[in-house]
CSV table of C-alpha atoms in Angstrom, one decimal:
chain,number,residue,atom,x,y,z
A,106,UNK,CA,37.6,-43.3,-46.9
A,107,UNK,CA,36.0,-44.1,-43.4
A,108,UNK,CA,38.3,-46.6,-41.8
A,109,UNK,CA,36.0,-49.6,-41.6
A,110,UNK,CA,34.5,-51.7,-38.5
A,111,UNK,CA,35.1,-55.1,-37.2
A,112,UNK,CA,33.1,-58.0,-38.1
A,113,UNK,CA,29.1,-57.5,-37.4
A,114,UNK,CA,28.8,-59.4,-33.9
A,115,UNK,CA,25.1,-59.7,-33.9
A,116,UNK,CA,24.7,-60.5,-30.3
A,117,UNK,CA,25.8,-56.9,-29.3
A,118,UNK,CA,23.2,-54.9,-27.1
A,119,UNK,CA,22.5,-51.1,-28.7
A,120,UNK,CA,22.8,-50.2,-25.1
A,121,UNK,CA,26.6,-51.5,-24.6
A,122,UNK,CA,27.3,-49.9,-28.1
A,123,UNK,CA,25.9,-46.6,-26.6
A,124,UNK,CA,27.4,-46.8,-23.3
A,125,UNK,CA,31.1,-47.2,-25.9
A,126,UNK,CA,30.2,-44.1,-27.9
A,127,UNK,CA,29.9,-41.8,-25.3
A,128,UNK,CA,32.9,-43.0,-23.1
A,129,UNK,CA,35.0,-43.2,-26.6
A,130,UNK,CA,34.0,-39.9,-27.3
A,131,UNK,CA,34.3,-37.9,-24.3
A,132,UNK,CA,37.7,-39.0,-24.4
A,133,UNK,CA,38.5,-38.3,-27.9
A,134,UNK,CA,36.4,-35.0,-28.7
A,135,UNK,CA,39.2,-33.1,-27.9
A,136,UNK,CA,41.5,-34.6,-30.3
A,137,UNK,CA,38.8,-34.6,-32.8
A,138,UNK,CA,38.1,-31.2,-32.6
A,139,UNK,CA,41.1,-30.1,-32.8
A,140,UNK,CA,42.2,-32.5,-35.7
A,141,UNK,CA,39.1,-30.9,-37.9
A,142,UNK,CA,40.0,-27.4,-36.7
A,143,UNK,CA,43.0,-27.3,-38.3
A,144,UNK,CA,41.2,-27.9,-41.6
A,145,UNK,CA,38.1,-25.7,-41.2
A,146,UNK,CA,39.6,-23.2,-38.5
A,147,UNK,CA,36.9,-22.8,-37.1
A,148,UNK,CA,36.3,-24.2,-33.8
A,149,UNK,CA,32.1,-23.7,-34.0
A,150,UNK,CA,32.4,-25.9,-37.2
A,151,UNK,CA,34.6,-28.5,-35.8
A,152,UNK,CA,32.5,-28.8,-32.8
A,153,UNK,CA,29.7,-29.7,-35.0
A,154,UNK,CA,31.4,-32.0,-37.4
A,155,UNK,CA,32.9,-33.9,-34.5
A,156,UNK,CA,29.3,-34.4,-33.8
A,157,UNK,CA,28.2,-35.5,-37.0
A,158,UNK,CA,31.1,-38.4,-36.7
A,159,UNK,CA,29.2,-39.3,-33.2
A,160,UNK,CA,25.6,-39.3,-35.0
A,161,UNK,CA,27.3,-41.4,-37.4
A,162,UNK,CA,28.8,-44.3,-34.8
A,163,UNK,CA,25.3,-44.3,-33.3
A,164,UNK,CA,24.0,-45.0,-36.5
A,165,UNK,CA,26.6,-47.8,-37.6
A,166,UNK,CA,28.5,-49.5,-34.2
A,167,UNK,CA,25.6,-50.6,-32.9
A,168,UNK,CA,24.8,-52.5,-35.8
A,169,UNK,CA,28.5,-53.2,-37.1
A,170,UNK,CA,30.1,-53.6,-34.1
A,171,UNK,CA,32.6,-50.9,-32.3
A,172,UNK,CA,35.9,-50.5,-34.2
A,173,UNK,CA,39.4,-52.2,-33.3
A,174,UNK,CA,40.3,-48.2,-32.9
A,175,UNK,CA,37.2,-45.8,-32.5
A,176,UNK,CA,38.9,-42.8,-31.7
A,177,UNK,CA,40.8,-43.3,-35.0
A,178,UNK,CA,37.2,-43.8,-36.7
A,179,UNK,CA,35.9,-41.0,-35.3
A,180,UNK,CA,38.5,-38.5,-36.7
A,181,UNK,CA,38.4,-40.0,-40.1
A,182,UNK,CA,34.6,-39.5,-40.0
A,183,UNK,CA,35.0,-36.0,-38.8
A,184,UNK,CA,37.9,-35.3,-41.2
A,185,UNK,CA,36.1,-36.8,-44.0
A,186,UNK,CA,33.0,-34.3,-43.5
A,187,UNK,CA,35.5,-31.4,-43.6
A,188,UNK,CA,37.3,-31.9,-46.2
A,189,UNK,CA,33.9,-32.0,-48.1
A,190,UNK,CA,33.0,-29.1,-46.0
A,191,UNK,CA,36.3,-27.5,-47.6
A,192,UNK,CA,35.3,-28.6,-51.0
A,193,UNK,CA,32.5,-27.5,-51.0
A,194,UNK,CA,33.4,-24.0,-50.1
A,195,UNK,CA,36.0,-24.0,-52.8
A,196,UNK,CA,33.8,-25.0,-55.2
A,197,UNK,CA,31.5,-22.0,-54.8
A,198,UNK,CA,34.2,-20.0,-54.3
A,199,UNK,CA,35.2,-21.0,-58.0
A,200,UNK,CA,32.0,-20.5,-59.2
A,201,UNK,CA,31.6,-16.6,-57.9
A,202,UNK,CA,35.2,-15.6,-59.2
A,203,UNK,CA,33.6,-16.8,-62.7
A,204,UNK,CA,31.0,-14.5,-62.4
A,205,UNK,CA,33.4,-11.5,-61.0
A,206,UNK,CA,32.9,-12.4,-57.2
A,207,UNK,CA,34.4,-13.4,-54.8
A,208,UNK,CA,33.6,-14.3,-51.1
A,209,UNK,CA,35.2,-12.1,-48.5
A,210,UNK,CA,37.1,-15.2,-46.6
A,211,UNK,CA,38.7,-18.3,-48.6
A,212,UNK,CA,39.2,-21.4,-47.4
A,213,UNK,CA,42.2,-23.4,-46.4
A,214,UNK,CA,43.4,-25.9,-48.7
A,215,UNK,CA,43.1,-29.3,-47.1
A,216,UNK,CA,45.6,-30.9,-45.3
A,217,UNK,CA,47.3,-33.8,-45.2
A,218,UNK,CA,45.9,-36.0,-42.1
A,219,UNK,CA,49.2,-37.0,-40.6
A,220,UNK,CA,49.0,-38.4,-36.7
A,221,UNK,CA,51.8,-36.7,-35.8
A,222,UNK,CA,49.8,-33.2,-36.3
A,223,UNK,CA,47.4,-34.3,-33.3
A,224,UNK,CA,49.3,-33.4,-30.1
A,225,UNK,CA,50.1,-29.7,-32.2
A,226,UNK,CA,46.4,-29.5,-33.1
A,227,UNK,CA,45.7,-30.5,-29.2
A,228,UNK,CA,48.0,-27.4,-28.4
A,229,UNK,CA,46.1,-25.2,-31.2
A,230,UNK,CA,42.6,-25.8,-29.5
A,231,UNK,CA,44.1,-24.6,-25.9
A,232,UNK,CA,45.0,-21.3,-27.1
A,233,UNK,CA,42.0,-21.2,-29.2
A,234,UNK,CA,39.5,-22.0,-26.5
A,235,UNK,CA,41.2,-19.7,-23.7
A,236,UNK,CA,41.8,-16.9,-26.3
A,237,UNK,CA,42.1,-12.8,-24.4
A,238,UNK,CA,39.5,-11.8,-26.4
A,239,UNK,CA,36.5,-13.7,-24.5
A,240,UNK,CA,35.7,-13.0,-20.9
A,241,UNK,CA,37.0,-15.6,-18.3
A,242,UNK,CA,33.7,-17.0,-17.6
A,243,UNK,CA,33.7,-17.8,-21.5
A,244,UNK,CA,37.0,-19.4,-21.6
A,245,UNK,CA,36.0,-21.4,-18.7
A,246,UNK,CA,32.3,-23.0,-20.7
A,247,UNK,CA,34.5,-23.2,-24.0
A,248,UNK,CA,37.4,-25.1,-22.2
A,249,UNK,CA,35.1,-27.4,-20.6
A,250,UNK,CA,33.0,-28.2,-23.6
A,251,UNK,CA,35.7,-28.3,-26.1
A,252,UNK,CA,38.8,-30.4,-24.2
A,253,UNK,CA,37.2,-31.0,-21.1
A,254,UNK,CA,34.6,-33.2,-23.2
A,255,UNK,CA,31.8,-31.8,-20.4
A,256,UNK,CA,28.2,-31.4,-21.8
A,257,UNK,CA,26.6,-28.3,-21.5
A,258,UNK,CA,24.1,-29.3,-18.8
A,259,UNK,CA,27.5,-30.8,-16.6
A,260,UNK,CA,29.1,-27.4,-17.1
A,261,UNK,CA,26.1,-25.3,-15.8
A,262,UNK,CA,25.9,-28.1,-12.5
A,263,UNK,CA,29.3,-27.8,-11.2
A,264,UNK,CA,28.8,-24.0,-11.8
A,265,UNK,CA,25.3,-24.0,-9.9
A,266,UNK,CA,24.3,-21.8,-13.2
A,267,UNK,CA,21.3,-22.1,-15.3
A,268,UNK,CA,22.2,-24.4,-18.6
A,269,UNK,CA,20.6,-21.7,-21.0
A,270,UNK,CA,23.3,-19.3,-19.2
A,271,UNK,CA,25.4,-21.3,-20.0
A,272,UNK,CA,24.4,-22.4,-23.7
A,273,UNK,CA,24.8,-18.7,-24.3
A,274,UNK,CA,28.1,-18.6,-23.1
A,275,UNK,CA,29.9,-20.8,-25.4
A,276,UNK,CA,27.4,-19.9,-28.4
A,277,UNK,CA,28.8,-16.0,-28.1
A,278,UNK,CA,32.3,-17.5,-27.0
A,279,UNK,CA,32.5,-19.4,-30.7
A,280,UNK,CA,30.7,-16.8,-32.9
A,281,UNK,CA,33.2,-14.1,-31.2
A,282,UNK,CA,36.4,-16.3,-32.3
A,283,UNK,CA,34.7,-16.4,-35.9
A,284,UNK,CA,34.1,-12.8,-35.6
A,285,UNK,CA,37.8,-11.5,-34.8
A,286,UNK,CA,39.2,-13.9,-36.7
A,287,UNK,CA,41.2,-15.8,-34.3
A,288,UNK,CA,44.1,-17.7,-35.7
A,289,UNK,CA,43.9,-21.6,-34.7
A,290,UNK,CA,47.4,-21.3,-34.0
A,291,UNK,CA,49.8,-21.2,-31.1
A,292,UNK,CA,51.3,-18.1,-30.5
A,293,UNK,CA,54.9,-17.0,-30.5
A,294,UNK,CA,57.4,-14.6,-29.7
A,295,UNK,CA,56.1,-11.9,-27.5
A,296,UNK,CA,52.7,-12.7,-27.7
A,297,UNK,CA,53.1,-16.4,-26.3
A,298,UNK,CA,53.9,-15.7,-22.8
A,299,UNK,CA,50.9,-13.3,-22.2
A,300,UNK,CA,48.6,-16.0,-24.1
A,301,UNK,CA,50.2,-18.6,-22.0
A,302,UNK,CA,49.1,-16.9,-19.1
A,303,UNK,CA,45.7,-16.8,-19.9
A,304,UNK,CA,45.8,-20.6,-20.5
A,305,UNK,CA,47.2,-21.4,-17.4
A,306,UNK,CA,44.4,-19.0,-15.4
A,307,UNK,CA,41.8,-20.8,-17.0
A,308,UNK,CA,43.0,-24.2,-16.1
A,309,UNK,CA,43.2,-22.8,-12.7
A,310,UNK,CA,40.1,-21.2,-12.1
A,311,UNK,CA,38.3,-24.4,-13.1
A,312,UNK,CA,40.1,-26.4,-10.4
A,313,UNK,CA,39.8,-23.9,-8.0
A,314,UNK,CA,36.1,-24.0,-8.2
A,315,UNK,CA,36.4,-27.8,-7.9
A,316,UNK,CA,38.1,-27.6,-4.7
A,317,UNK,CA,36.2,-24.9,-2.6
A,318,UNK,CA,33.2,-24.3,-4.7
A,319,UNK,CA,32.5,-20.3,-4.3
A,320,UNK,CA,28.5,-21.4,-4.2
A,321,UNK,CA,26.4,-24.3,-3.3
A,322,UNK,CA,25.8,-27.2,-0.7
A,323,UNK,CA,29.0,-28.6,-1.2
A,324,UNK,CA,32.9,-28.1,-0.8
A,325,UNK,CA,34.0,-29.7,-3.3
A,326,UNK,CA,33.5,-30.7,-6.9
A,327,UNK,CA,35.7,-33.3,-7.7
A,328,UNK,CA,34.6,-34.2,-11.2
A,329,UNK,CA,35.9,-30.4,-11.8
A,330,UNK,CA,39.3,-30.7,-9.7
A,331,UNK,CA,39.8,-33.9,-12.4
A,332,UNK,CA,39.1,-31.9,-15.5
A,333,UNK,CA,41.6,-29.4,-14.3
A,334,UNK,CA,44.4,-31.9,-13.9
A,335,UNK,CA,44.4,-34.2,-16.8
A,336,UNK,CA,43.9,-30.6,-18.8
A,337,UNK,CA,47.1,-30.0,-16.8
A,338,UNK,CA,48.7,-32.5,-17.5
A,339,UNK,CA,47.7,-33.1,-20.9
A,340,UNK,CA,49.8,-29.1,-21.4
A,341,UNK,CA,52.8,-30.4,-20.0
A,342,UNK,CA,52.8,-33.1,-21.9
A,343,UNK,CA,52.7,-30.6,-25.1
A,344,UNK,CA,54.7,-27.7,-23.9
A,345,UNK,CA,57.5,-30.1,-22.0
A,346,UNK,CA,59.9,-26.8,-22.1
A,347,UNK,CA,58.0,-24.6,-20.1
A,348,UNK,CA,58.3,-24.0,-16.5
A,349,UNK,CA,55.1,-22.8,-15.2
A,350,UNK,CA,53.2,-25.1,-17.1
A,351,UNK,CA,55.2,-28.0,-15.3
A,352,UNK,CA,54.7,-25.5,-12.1
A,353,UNK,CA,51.0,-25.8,-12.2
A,354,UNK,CA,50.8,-29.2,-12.8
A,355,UNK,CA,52.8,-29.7,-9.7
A,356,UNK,CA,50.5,-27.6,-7.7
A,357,UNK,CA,47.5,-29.4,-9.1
A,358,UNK,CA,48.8,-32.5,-7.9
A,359,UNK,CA,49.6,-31.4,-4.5
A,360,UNK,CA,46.4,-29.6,-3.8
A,361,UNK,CA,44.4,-32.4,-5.6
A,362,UNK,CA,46.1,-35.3,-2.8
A,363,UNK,CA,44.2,-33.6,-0.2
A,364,UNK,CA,40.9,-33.8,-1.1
A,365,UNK,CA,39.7,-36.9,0.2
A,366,UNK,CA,41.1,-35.4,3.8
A,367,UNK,CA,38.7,-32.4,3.3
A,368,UNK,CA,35.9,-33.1,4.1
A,369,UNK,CA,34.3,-35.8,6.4
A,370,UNK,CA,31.7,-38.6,6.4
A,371,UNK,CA,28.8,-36.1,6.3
A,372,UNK,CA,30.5,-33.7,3.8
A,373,UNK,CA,31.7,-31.0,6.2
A,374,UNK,CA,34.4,-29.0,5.6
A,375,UNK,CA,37.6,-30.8,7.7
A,376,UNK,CA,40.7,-28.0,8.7
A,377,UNK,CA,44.2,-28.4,7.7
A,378,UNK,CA,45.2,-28.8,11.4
A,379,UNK,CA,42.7,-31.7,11.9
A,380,UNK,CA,43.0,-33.3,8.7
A,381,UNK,CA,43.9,-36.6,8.7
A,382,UNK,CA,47.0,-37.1,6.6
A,383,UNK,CA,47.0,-40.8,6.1
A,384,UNK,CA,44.5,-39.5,3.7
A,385,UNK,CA,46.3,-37.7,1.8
A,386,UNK,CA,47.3,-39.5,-1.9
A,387,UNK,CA,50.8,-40.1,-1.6
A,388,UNK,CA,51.1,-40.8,-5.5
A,389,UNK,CA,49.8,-37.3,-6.2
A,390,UNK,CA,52.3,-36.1,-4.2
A,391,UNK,CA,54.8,-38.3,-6.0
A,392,UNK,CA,53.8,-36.8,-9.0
A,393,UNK,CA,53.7,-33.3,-7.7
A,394,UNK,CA,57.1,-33.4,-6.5
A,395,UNK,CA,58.0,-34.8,-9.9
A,396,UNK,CA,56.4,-32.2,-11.8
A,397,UNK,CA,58.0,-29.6,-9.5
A,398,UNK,CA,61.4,-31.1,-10.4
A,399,UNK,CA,60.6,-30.6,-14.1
A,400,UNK,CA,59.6,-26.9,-13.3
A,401,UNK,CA,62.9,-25.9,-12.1
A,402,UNK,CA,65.0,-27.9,-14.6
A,403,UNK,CA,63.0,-25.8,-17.1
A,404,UNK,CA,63.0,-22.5,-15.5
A,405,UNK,CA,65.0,-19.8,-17.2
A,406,UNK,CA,64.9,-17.3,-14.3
A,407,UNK,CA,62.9,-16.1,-11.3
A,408,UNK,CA,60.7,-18.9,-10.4
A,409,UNK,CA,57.1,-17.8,-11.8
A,410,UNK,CA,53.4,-17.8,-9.8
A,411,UNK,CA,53.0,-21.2,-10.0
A,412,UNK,CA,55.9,-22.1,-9.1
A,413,UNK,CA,56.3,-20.3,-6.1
A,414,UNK,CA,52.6,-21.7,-5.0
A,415,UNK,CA,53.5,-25.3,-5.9
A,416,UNK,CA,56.7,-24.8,-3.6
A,417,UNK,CA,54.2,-23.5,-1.1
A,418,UNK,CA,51.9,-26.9,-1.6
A,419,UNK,CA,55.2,-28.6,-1.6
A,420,UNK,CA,56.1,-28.0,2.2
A,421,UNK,CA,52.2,-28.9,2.9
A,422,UNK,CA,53.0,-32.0,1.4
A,423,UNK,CA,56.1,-32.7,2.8
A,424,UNK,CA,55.1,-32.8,6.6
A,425,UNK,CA,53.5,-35.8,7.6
A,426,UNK,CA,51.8,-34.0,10.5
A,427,UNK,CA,50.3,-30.2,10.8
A,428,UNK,CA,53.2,-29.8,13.9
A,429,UNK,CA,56.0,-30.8,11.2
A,430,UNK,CA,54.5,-27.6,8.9
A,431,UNK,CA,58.3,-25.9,7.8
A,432,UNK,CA,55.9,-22.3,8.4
A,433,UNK,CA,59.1,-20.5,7.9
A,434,UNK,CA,59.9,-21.2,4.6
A,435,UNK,CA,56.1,-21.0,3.7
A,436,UNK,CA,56.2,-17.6,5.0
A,437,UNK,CA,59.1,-16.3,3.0
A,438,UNK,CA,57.8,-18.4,-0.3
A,439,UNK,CA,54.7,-15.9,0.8
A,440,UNK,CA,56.8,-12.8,0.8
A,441,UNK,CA,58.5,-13.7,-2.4
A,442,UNK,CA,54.9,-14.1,-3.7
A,443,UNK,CA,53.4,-11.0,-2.5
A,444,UNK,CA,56.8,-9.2,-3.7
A,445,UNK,CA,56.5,-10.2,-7.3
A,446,UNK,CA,52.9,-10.6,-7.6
A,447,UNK,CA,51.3,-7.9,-5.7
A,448,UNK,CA,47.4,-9.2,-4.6
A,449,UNK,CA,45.4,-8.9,-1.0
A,450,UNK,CA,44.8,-12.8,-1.1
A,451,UNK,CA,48.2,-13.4,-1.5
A,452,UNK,CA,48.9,-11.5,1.8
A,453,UNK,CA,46.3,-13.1,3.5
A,454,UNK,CA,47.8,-16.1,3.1
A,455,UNK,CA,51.3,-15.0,4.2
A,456,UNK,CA,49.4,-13.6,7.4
A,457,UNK,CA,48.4,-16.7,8.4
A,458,UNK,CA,51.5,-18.3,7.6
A,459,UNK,CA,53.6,-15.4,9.7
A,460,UNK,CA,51.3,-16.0,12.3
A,461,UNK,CA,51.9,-19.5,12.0
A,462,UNK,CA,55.4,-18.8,12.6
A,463,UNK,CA,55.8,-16.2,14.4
A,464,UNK,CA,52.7,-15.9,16.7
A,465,UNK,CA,49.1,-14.8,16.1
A,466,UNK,CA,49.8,-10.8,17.0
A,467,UNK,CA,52.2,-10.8,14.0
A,468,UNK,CA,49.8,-12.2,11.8
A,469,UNK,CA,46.9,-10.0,12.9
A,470,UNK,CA,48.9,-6.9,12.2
A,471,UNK,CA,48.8,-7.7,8.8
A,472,UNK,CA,45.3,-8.7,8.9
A,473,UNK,CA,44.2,-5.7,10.2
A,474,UNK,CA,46.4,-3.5,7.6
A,475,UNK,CA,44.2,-5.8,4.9
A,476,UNK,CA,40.9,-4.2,6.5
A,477,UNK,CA,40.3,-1.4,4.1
A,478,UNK,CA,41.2,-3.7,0.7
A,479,UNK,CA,38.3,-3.2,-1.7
A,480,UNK,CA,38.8,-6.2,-3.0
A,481,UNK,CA,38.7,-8.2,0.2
A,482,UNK,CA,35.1,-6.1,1.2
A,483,UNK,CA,33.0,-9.0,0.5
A,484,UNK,CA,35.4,-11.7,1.0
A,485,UNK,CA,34.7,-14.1,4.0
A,486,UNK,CA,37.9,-15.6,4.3
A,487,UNK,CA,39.1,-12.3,5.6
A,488,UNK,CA,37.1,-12.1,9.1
A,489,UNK,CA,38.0,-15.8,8.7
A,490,UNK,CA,41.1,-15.9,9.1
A,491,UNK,CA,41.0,-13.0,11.7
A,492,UNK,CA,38.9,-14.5,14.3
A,493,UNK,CA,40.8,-17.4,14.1
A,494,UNK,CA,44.2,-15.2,15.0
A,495,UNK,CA,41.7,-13.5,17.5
A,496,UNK,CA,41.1,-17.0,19.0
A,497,UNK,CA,44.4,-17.5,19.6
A,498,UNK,CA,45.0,-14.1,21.7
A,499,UNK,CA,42.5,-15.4,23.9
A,500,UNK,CA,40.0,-12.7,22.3
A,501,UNK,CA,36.8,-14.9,22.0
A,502,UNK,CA,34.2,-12.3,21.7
A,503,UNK,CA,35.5,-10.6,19.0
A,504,UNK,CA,36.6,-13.6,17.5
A,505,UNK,CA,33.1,-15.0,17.7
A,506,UNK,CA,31.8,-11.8,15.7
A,507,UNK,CA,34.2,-11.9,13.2
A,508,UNK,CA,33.0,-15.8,12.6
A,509,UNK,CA,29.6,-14.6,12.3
A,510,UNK,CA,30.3,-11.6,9.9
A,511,UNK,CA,32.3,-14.7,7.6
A,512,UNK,CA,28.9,-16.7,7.9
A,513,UNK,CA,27.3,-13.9,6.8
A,514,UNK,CA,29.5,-13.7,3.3
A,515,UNK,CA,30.0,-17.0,2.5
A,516,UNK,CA,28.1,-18.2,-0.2
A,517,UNK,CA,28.7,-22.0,0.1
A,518,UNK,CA,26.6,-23.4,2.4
A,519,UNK,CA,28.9,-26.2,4.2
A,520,UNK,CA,31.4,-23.3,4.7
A,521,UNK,CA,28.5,-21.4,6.2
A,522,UNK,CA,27.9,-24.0,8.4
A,523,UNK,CA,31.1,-24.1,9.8
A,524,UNK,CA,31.5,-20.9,10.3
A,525,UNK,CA,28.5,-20.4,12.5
A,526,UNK,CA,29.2,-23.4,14.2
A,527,UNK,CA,32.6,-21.4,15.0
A,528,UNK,CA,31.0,-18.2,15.9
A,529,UNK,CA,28.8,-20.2,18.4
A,530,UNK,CA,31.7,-22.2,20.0
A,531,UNK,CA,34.3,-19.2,19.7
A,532,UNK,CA,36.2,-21.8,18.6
């Protein structure tokens, strides 16, 4: 049975009852869907039977008042409709084996709905929604939609992408889990690690795009950079043993404490060196350095990707002004990096720290030894970062050229900006 409502409270606006479903149930979709998966296992299914529950408290809490517990109402709702969905299913199943049939999937019996299933069922729907088999881009649209709670049309506006485009996305993303079959399960053994990665990548990509968006008029995306960490933290919270999942957490905390330092009053892009750090959110970074702690208490060898990067965010953090920047260890954390994870933006980054340390001519040589990178062709950060070095050695011509080639290739406009305003300054 549907857990029942308070007492009618006829003095209730439809319109504050509204305003509750949608805030109730953008925070507990997640757990709903993942709670009906388990049953159904099928995440397309769930999805829609979560939504059925929300059709039904539009229906009823308006006019019976919102529940003591709605998130609990909600998932008995949903529950309720699977297990009939289930039923169902078995039911004609019975009925074709009478008649020498049979259909070519059964059905999972029901289970029994015990709370303490929710956090594993939480897990479940992480692996499920960032599964190998569906492109990155895919991963990304289901993530959102599924534990992010993010409508469609909010997906396809932080990702300056038509909402059809994305529609499709996730559509093709939950028929091809359907299609292969995917166990709503989390992995083990060998497999975990490598499907671990995966979740982690995701998690990161859509913060990433929150913090320097690749496209658009502005720098940042918060609402994305916020997604990111509570799904973050949310993974740490159900895989307390593993390192790099405390790692990115940390990371996430670090880079998020920046962002009000950014950018300034008219939304332009503010440098490191000129940020002001009184800015910065010193609880993130308490929680950063927190999770980081967690990250090495749990490691069981070399410290991972993440970790290394949080360490990285960690001596940002750490220095209360850009003079007070230990460079040194940020260039070594680099070369451990670039040693054990082998990628042309990784040694970008260490150039700029080595030049940071060392002097601009050291960091230029590796710059320079980046010029032919295929991957780096079309990516502005590289002249970037080399007519800055440039700027230093006093060469302001070339450095002005190599700001105007990064103009050229960026593809967010306030980074544009900057860039030409750099080009035309040679500063």
């Amino acid at each position: 049975m549907e857990p029942q409502p308070t007492a009618p409270r006829p003095d209730a606006s439809r319109p504050t009852a509204v305003r509750a479903i949608e805030t109730v149930f953008r925070l507990e979709s997640p757990r709903v869907i993942a709670g009906v998966a388990r049953i159904v296992r099928d995440v397309g299914i769930a999805e829609e039977l979560a939504q059925d529950a929300l059709v039904a408290a539009l229906e009823r809490w308006p006019r019976d008042g919102v529940p003591d517990n709605p998130g609990a109402w909600l998932m008995a709702t949903a529950r309720h409709r699977a297990v009939d969905l289930v039923r169902r299913r078995e039911t004609y199943a019975r009925k074709l084996r009478e008649i020498g049939r049979d259909l070519p999937r059964t059905v999972p019996a029901e289970e029994p709905a015990d709370p303490e299933h929710i956090d594993d069922d939480l897990l479940r729907l992480v692996f499920t929604t960032c599964h190998p088999v569906l492109s990155a881009e895919a991963r990304t649209a289901l993530t959102l939609r599924l534990l992010g709670g993010l409508t469609t049309a909010e997906i396809a506006r932080a990702y300056l992408v038509p909402e059809p485009t994305v529609a499709q996305r996730i559509v093709r993303a939950k028929k091809t889990l359907a299609r292969r079959n995917v166990a709503f399960e989390v992995p083990y053994g060998p497999d975990r690690e490598a499907r671990l990665d995966s979740v982690l990548d995701v998690i990161y990509l859509i913060f990433n795009e929150g913090y320097a968006a690749t496209a658009g008029d502005d720098l940042l995306r918060p609402g994305l950079c916020e997604d990111a960490l509570r799904l973050a933290r949310v993974l740490s919270a159900l895989m307390p043993k593993e390192s790099e999942v405390h790692a990115l957490t940390a990371l996430l905390e670090f880079q998020a404490s920046r962002t009000a330092a950014r950018t300034g009053p008219d939304g332009a892009p503010v440098l490191l060196e000129d940020q002001n750090r009184r800015r910065w959110n010193r609880m993130l970074i308490a929680r950063g350095i927190r999770a980081l702690a967690r990250a090495d208490a749990t490691a069981a060898g070399a410290p991972g990707r993440y970790a290394l990067q949080a360490a990285i965010a960690a001596c940002h953090a750490h220095a209360y002004t850009y003079e007070e920047t230990d460079w040194r260890t940020i260039a070594t954390l680099y070369g451990l990096l670039a040693a054990r994870f082998p990628s042309p933006v990784v040694e970008l980054n260490r150039a700029v720290a080595v030049a940071m340390d060392q002097g601009p001519a050291a960091g230029l040589e590796i710059v320079d030894a980046l010029a032919a990178e295929p991957a780096l062709h079309d990516y502005h950060l590289l002249p970037s970062v080399r007519g800055d070095l440039l700027r230093r050695l006093g060469r302001t011509a070339e450095a002005r050229a190599e700001f105007a080639r990064a103009a050229g290739l960026a593809r967010n406009g306030r980074e544009r900006e900057l860039l030409r305003r750099r080009a035309g300054e040679g500063s």
